[in-house]
Amino acid sequence: MRLMFINGSPRGTKSNTDRLMEHFIRGFLETEGNACRTEYLVKYRQNLQTLTEKFSAAENVIIGFPLYIDAMPGSVKEFLEVLAPFEGKINLPALGFVIQCGFPETSHTRFAARYCEKFSRRIGCRFLGAILKGGCEGLDIQPNFLTDKYFSLFNMIGVSFGKTGKFDEELLTKLARPEHLSAQNMAQIIPYINQALWDARMEKNGVLDRSFDRPFTS
Amino acid sequence: MNVLVLNGNPFNDKGNIDQYLGILVEELKSAGHNTTVIVLRDLKISPCTGCFNCWLKTPGTCTIRDDARDVTRQYIAAEHVIFASPLIMGFPSALLKNAMDRNISIMHPHLEEVDGEVHHKKRYDRYPVISYLLEKESCTDEEDIAILTDIFRREAINVRSSLGFVHFTESPVEEIVHAINVH
Ligand SMILES: Cc1cc2nc3c(=O)[nH]c(=O)nc-3n(C[C@H](O)[C@H](O)[C@H](O)COP(=O)(O)O)c2cc1C
């Protein structure tokens, strides 16, 4: 099976999308004869046409992106727009998505995923499904037992996709946990994230005392 | 009321939505609203790079120097913002989405619970109501509208605002003016 992975993160090679998908791809390549190519959307911004040609020639495509305000980043939407001429063409690739986000609950990504499924139908690509995961900002500061779990599930989803051409529903459900958080979970997690992910970095930059600045108050 | 219209139509050949907005803006002004229109395609707004400098280095200001800063300033000054765009592949334009992405400096990085979900804290005391005025594609169906409305409702919560209306250019202009008046 041949796969083209389009990494739609504006952070390119230094993205959470990449760190997670690295494990998927390694799993995918375990099946003999499989091949995968990664393309970084940020490198094509001035030349989206080239990427659309690669898209239309591919057998399977997975587009990965971070959730930006409950949807795809504007730069990913630019790419979806230039795919319009392929609408209804024959021999389009099968199309899957990876959507990961910063908030800890995976439920945030489900709405953009519905759009992605409809997009696949609109353009006429067989829909492979969507790999969804919340809690992906600050992978570096999260405890290893958590990130190891994400990485190993991405790997297993890749292995199984490499063998069957499908995303394993059971693994997707496991990866998506927590789908929602209880009030109690939130009360535990939020102060930790605020401190470790944000305050620590603002402090390092010397702006912690200015964090609530309102430059546009009239 | 201070109304800001962000025209996210990327096409220079005008088209329906620009004509519609022309009439709408006149009607809003004669109804006494202080109305500003920003035509996004005439500005330079590059996509968000995900650097978070607007939270971690210069709190509240994006460090990319282009026209997005002025959009953010006008957004915060408005009481009602209308995001206007044709649907393109079932979603508002990339032009509009890039402007929205570049606006996250209006939020604070800290998380808090909002209606049973994790979201960001407010940076400002108040935010405008946000509404959508869209032009349908020939293939737009009920399912598209349901998907979009759910996403818009969530976006409004996420930027600590509320969703005013989602209307299409097939509605009479008076309906939009009325919807603004009652908000
Ligand atoms: C402009 C912007 C908007 C964002 N909006 C959301 C959001 O609505 N919900 C969410 O959970 N995370 C949101 N995030 C966080 C990203 O989804 C998260 O940081 C992600 O892991 C980044 O992935 P990447 O490194 O692959 O780009 C946003 C980040 C940025 C920069």
Coordinates of C-alpha atoms and ligand atoms in Angstrom, one line a residue:
Chain A
M1 CA 0.0 0.0 0.0
R2 CA 1.2 3.5 -0.8
L3 CA 0.4 6.4 1.5
M4 CA 1.0 10.1 1.3
F5 CA 0.9 11.9 4.6
I6 CA 0.3 15.7 4.3
N7 CA 1.2 17.4 7.5
G8 CA -0.9 20.5 7.7
S9 CA 0.6 22.0 10.8
P10 CA 1.9 25.5 10.4
R11 CA 4.8 24.2 12.7
G12 CA 5.9 21.8 10.0
T13 CA 8.6 19.4 11.1
K14 CA 8.5 20.7 14.6
S15 CA 4.8 20.0 15.2
N16 CA 2.9 17.8 17.6
T17 CA 1.2 16.4 14.4
D18 CA 4.6 15.2 13.3
R19 CA 5.7 13.7 16.6
L20 CA 2.5 11.7 16.8
M21 CA 2.3 10.6 13.1
E22 CA 6.0 9.5 13.2
H23 CA 4.7 6.5 15.3
F24 CA 1.8 5.8 13.0
I25 CA 4.1 5.8 10.0
R26 CA 6.6 3.5 11.6
G27 CA 3.7 1.1 12.3
F28 CA 2.4 1.4 8.8
L29 CA 5.8 0.5 7.3
E30 CA 6.0 -2.7 9.2
T31 CA 3.9 -4.4 6.5
E32 CA 6.3 -5.4 3.7
G33 CA 5.8 -3.5 0.5
N34 CA 4.2 -0.5 2.1
A35 CA 5.6 2.9 1.3
C36 CA 4.9 6.4 2.8
R37 CA 5.9 9.9 1.9
T38 CA 5.4 12.9 4.1
E39 CA 4.7 16.3 2.6
Y40 CA 4.7 19.4 4.8
L41 CA 2.0 21.8 3.7
V42 CA 4.0 24.9 5.0
K43 CA 6.7 24.2 2.4
Y44 CA 4.1 24.4 -0.4
R45 CA 2.3 27.6 0.5
Q46 CA 3.6 29.5 -2.5
N47 CA 3.1 26.5 -4.7
L48 CA 0.0 24.6 -3.7
Q49 CA -0.6 23.5 -7.2
T50 CA 2.3 21.1 -7.0
L51 CA 0.9 19.5 -3.9
T52 CA -2.6 19.1 -5.5
E53 CA -0.9 17.1 -8.4
K54 CA 0.8 14.8 -5.9
F55 CA -2.6 14.5 -4.1
S56 CA -4.4 13.4 -7.2
A57 CA -1.7 10.9 -8.1
A58 CA -1.7 9.3 -4.7
E59 CA -3.3 6.0 -3.7
N60 CA -4.1 6.9 -0.1
V61 CA -3.8 10.3 1.5
I62 CA -3.9 11.3 5.2
I63 CA -4.2 15.0 6.0
G64 CA -3.1 15.8 9.6
F65 CA -3.7 19.2 11.3
P66 CA -4.0 20.8 14.7
L67 CA -7.4 22.1 15.7
Y68 CA -7.5 25.9 15.3
I69 CA -10.6 27.5 16.8
D70 CA -12.6 24.4 16.4
A71 CA -11.7 23.9 12.8
M72 CA -8.8 23.4 10.4
P73 CA -6.1 26.1 10.3
G74 CA -6.7 28.7 7.6
S75 CA -3.6 27.4 5.8
V76 CA -5.1 24.0 5.6
K77 CA -8.4 25.5 4.3
E78 CA -6.3 27.1 1.5
F79 CA -5.2 23.6 0.4
L80 CA -8.7 22.2 0.6
E81 CA -9.9 25.1 -1.6
V82 CA -7.4 24.4 -4.4
L83 CA -8.6 20.8 -4.4
A84 CA -11.9 22.0 -5.8
P85 CA -11.1 21.2 -9.4
F86 CA -10.8 17.5 -8.5
E87 CA -14.4 17.4 -7.3
G88 CA -16.1 14.4 -9.0
K89 CA -13.0 13.2 -10.9
I90 CA -12.4 9.4 -11.1
N91 CA -9.3 7.7 -9.5
L92 CA -9.0 10.1 -6.6
P93 CA -7.1 8.8 -3.5
A94 CA -8.8 7.4 -0.5
L95 CA -8.7 10.1 2.1
G96 CA -8.2 10.1 5.9
F97 CA -7.6 12.7 8.5
V98 CA -5.7 13.2 11.8
I99 CA -6.9 16.0 14.0
Q100 CA -5.2 16.7 17.3
C101 CA -5.8 19.6 19.7
G102 CA -4.6 21.3 22.7
F103 CA -7.6 21.1 25.1
P104 CA -7.4 17.8 27.0
E105 CA -10.8 16.4 25.8
T106 CA -10.9 14.8 22.4
S107 CA -14.6 15.8 22.0
H108 CA -13.4 19.2 20.7
T109 CA -12.2 17.6 17.5
R110 CA -15.4 15.7 16.6
F111 CA -17.0 18.7 14.9
A112 CA -14.2 19.4 12.5
A113 CA -14.1 15.6 11.8
R114 CA -17.7 15.8 10.6
Y115 CA -16.6 18.5 8.2
C116 CA -13.7 16.3 7.0
E117 CA -16.0 13.4 6.3
K118 CA -18.4 15.6 4.4
F119 CA -15.4 17.1 2.5
S120 CA -14.3 13.6 1.4
R121 CA -17.8 12.8 0.1
R122 CA -18.1 16.2 -1.6
I123 CA -14.8 15.8 -3.6
G124 CA -15.5 12.1 -4.2
C125 CA -12.7 10.4 -2.2
R126 CA -13.4 7.2 -0.3
F127 CA -13.3 8.3 3.4
L128 CA -10.8 6.3 5.5
G129 CA -11.9 7.9 8.8
A130 CA -10.3 10.3 11.2
I131 CA -7.8 9.7 14.0
L132 CA -8.7 12.2 16.8
K133 CA -6.8 13.1 19.9
G134 CA -7.1 15.9 22.5
G135 CA -4.5 17.0 25.0
C136 CA -1.6 17.2 22.5
E137 CA -0.1 20.6 23.3
G138 CA 3.1 20.4 25.4
L139 CA 3.9 16.8 24.7
D140 CA 7.4 17.5 26.2
I141 CA 6.0 18.4 29.6
Q142 CA 3.4 15.7 29.9
P143 CA 4.3 12.7 32.0
N144 CA 5.9 9.9 30.0
F145 CA 3.2 7.4 30.9
L146 CA 0.7 9.5 29.0
T147 CA 2.8 10.3 26.0
D148 CA 4.0 6.7 25.7
K149 CA 0.4 5.6 25.6
Y150 CA -0.5 8.1 22.8
F151 CA 2.6 7.1 20.8
S152 CA 2.0 3.4 21.2
L153 CA -1.7 3.8 20.1
F154 CA -0.6 5.9 17.1
N155 CA 1.8 3.1 16.3
M156 CA -0.8 0.3 16.6
I157 CA -3.3 2.3 14.5
G158 CA -0.5 2.6 11.9
V159 CA 0.3 -1.2 12.0
S160 CA -3.3 -2.1 11.6
F161 CA -3.9 0.4 8.8
G162 CA -0.8 -0.9 7.1
K163 CA -2.3 -4.4 7.1
T164 CA -6.0 -3.8 6.5
G165 CA -6.2 -0.3 4.9
K166 CA -8.6 0.6 7.7
F167 CA -8.4 2.6 11.0
D168 CA -9.2 0.2 13.8
E169 CA -12.3 1.5 15.6
E170 CA -11.4 0.0 18.9
L171 CA -8.0 1.6 18.9
L172 CA -9.4 5.0 17.8
T173 CA -11.8 4.9 20.8
K174 CA -9.0 4.1 23.2
L175 CA -6.8 6.9 21.8
A176 CA -9.7 9.3 22.1
R177 CA -9.9 8.9 25.9
P178 CA -10.7 11.2 27.7
E179 CA -13.5 12.1 25.4
H180 CA -14.9 14.4 28.1
L181 CA -13.6 15.4 31.6
S182 CA -15.5 15.4 34.8
A183 CA -15.6 18.5 36.9
Q184 CA -13.2 16.8 39.3
N185 CA -10.7 15.9 36.5
M186 CA -10.8 19.4 35.3
A187 CA -10.1 20.9 38.7
Q188 CA -7.0 18.6 38.9
I189 CA -5.6 19.1 35.4
I190 CA -6.2 22.8 34.7
P191 CA -3.9 24.3 37.4
Y192 CA -1.2 21.9 36.4
I193 CA -1.4 22.9 32.7
N194 CA -1.6 26.6 33.6
Q195 CA 1.5 26.4 35.6
A196 CA 3.7 23.9 33.7
L197 CA 2.7 24.8 30.1
W198 CA 2.0 28.6 30.3
D199 CA 3.3 30.3 33.5
A200 CA 6.6 28.6 33.4
R201 CA 7.2 29.8 29.8
M202 CA 5.9 33.3 30.5
E203 CA 8.2 33.5 33.5
K204 CA 11.2 32.5 31.5
N205 CA 10.3 35.2 29.0
G206 CA 9.9 37.8 31.8
V207 CA 6.3 38.6 31.0
L208 CA 4.3 36.7 33.6
D209 CA 3.3 39.9 35.3
R210 CA 2.0 41.2 32.0
S211 CA 0.2 38.1 31.0
F212 CA -3.2 39.9 31.2
D213 CA -2.2 42.9 29.1
R214 CA -5.0 44.4 27.0
P215 CA -3.2 46.3 24.2
F216 CA -6.4 46.9 22.3
T217 CA -8.5 48.4 25.0
S218 CA -9.8 51.7 23.8
Chain B
M1 CA -24.2 49.8 18.1
N2 CA -20.6 49.3 16.7
V3 CA -20.9 46.7 14.0
L4 CA -17.9 45.3 12.2
V5 CA -18.3 43.4 8.9
L6 CA -15.3 41.2 7.9
N7 CA -15.8 40.6 4.2
G8 CA -14.0 37.3 3.6
N9 CA -14.9 37.0 -0.1
P10 CA -11.6 36.2 -1.8
F11 CA -12.9 36.8 -5.3
N12 CA -12.1 40.1 -6.9
D13 CA -14.9 39.8 -9.4
K14 CA -17.3 41.0 -6.7
G15 CA -20.1 38.4 -6.9
N16 CA -23.3 38.3 -4.9
I17 CA -22.0 38.7 -1.4
D18 CA -20.2 42.0 -2.1
Q19 CA -23.4 43.4 -3.6
Y20 CA -25.4 42.1 -0.7
L21 CA -23.0 43.6 1.8
G22 CA -23.1 47.0 0.0
I23 CA -26.9 47.1 0.6
L24 CA -26.6 45.7 4.1
V25 CA -24.1 48.3 5.2
E26 CA -26.3 51.1 4.0
E27 CA -29.3 49.7 5.8
L28 CA -27.3 49.2 9.0
K29 CA -26.0 52.8 8.8
S30 CA -29.5 54.2 8.3
A31 CA -30.7 52.1 11.3
G32 CA -28.2 54.1 13.3
H33 CA -25.4 51.5 13.6
N34 CA -21.8 52.7 13.5
T35 CA -20.8 50.2 10.8
T36 CA -17.2 49.4 9.6
V37 CA -16.4 47.1 6.7
I38 CA -13.0 45.4 6.3
V39 CA -12.4 43.8 2.9
L40 CA -9.9 41.1 3.9
R41 CA -8.7 40.4 0.3
D42 CA -7.3 44.0 0.2
L43 CA -5.1 43.4 3.3
K44 CA -2.1 41.4 4.0
I45 CA -2.8 38.7 6.6
S46 CA -0.5 35.7 6.6
P47 CA -1.5 32.5 8.3
C48 CA -0.9 31.9 12.0
T49 CA 2.3 30.0 12.5
G50 CA 1.3 28.5 15.9
C51 CA 4.3 30.2 17.7
F52 CA 2.2 31.4 20.7
N53 CA 4.3 34.6 20.9
C54 CA 1.0 36.5 21.3
W55 CA 0.7 34.8 24.7
L56 CA 4.2 34.1 25.8
K57 CA 6.4 37.0 24.5
T58 CA 4.2 40.0 23.8
P59 CA 1.0 39.2 25.7
G60 CA -2.0 40.2 23.7
T61 CA -0.2 41.2 20.5
C62 CA 0.8 38.9 17.6
T63 CA 4.4 39.4 16.6
I64 CA 3.8 39.0 12.9
R65 CA 3.8 42.5 11.4
D66 CA 0.9 42.7 9.0
D67 CA -2.7 43.9 8.8
A68 CA -4.1 41.3 11.2
R69 CA -3.3 43.6 14.1
D70 CA -5.7 46.2 12.9
V71 CA -8.4 43.5 12.4
T72 CA -7.9 42.5 16.1
R73 CA -8.1 46.1 17.2
Q74 CA -11.4 46.6 15.4
Y75 CA -12.8 43.3 16.5
I76 CA -12.3 44.2 20.2
A77 CA -13.8 47.6 19.6
A78 CA -17.0 46.1 18.0
E79 CA -20.1 45.0 19.7
H80 CA -21.3 42.8 16.9
V81 CA -19.0 41.2 14.3
I82 CA -20.4 39.7 11.1
F83 CA -18.1 37.2 9.4
A84 CA -19.1 37.3 5.7
S85 CA -18.0 34.8 3.2
P86 CA -19.0 32.6 0.3
L87 CA -18.9 28.9 1.2
I88 CA -16.0 27.2 -0.6
M89 CA -15.8 23.5 -0.4
G90 CA -18.5 23.6 2.3
F91 CA -16.7 26.1 4.6
P92 CA -16.1 29.9 4.8
S93 CA -13.0 31.1 3.0
A94 CA -9.4 30.4 4.0
L95 CA -9.0 34.2 3.8
L96 CA -11.5 34.6 6.6
K97 CA -10.2 31.6 8.6
N98 CA -6.6 33.0 8.5
A99 CA -7.9 36.3 10.0
M100 CA -9.8 34.5 12.7
D101 CA -6.7 32.3 13.6
R102 CA -4.6 35.4 13.9
N103 CA -7.0 36.8 16.4
I104 CA -6.2 34.3 19.3
S105 CA -4.2 37.0 21.0
I106 CA -7.6 38.2 22.4
M107 CA -7.6 35.2 24.7
H108 CA -5.4 34.4 27.7
P109 CA -3.4 31.2 27.6
H110 CA -4.8 30.0 31.0
L111 CA -7.5 27.3 30.8
E112 CA -10.7 27.3 32.8
E113 CA -13.9 25.4 32.8
V114 CA -16.6 26.8 30.6
D115 CA -20.0 24.9 30.5
G116 CA -18.4 21.6 31.3
E117 CA -15.5 21.9 28.9
V118 CA -11.9 23.2 29.0
H119 CA -11.5 26.6 27.2
H120 CA -9.2 29.7 27.6
K121 CA -9.6 32.5 30.0
K122 CA -10.7 35.9 28.9
R123 CA -8.1 38.6 28.3
Y124 CA -10.7 41.4 27.8
D125 CA -13.8 42.2 29.8
R126 CA -16.1 41.9 26.9
Y127 CA -16.2 40.4 23.5
P128 CA -18.5 41.2 20.5
V129 CA -21.3 38.9 19.5
I130 CA -20.3 37.0 16.4
S131 CA -22.6 36.2 13.4
Y132 CA -22.2 34.7 10.0
L133 CA -23.4 35.8 6.7
L134 CA -22.7 33.2 4.0
E135 CA -23.3 32.6 0.4
K136 CA -24.3 29.1 -0.5
E137 CA -22.6 26.9 -3.1
S138 CA -24.9 25.1 -5.6
C139 CA -24.3 21.9 -3.6
T140 CA -24.9 23.3 -0.1
D141 CA -27.4 21.1 1.8
E142 CA -29.0 20.8 5.2
E143 CA -26.1 18.6 6.4
D144 CA -23.5 21.2 5.5
I145 CA -25.5 23.9 7.3
A146 CA -25.8 21.6 10.4
I147 CA -22.1 20.9 10.5
L148 CA -21.2 24.6 10.1
T149 CA -23.7 25.8 12.7
D150 CA -22.3 23.4 15.2
I151 CA -18.7 24.5 14.5
F152 CA -19.7 28.2 14.7
R153 CA -21.5 27.7 18.0
R154 CA -18.4 26.1 19.4
E155 CA -16.1 28.8 18.0
A156 CA -18.2 31.4 19.7
I157 CA -17.8 29.6 23.1
N158 CA -14.1 29.2 22.5
V159 CA -13.5 32.9 21.9
R160 CA -15.8 33.6 24.9
S161 CA -18.4 35.2 22.8
S162 CA -21.9 34.2 21.7
L163 CA -23.2 33.3 18.3
G164 CA -25.7 35.8 17.0
F165 CA -27.1 34.4 13.8
V166 CA -26.1 32.3 10.8
H167 CA -27.8 33.7 7.7
F168 CA -27.4 33.3 4.0
T169 CA -27.5 35.8 1.2
E170 CA -30.9 34.5 0.2
S171 CA -32.4 36.1 3.3
P172 CA -33.8 39.6 2.9
V173 CA -31.4 42.3 4.1
E174 CA -34.1 43.5 6.5
E175 CA -33.8 40.2 8.4
I176 CA -30.1 40.7 9.1
V177 CA -30.7 44.3 10.2
H178 CA -33.5 43.1 12.5
A179 CA -31.2 40.4 13.9
I180 CA -28.6 43.0 14.7
N181 CA -31.2 45.3 16.2
V182 CA -32.5 42.7 18.7
H183 CA -29.0 41.8 19.9
Ligands
LIG1 C1 -4.6 29.8 16.4 C2 -4.7 28.6 17.3 C3 -6.0 28.2 17.6 C4 -6.1 27.0 18.4 N1 -7.4 26.6 18.6 C5 -7.6 25.4 19.4 C6 -8.9 25.0 19.7 O1 -9.9 25.6 19.2 N2 -9.0 23.9 20.5 C7 -8.0 23.2 20.9 O2 -8.1 22.3 21.7 N3 -6.7 23.6 20.7 C8 -6.5 24.7 19.9 N4 -5.2 25.1 19.6 C9 -4.1 24.3 20.0 C10 -3.5 23.4 19.0 O3 -4.5 22.6 18.4 C11 -2.4 22.5 19.7 O4 -1.5 23.3 20.2 C12 -1.8 21.5 18.7 O5 -1.3 20.4 19.5 C13 -0.7 22.1 17.8 O6 -0.3 21.1 17.0 P1 0.9 21.2 16.0 O7 2.2 21.3 16.8 O8 0.9 19.9 15.2 O9 0.7 22.4 15.1 C14 -5.0 26.3 18.8 C15 -3.7 26.8 18.5 C16 -3.6 27.9 17.8 C17 -2.2 28.4 17.5

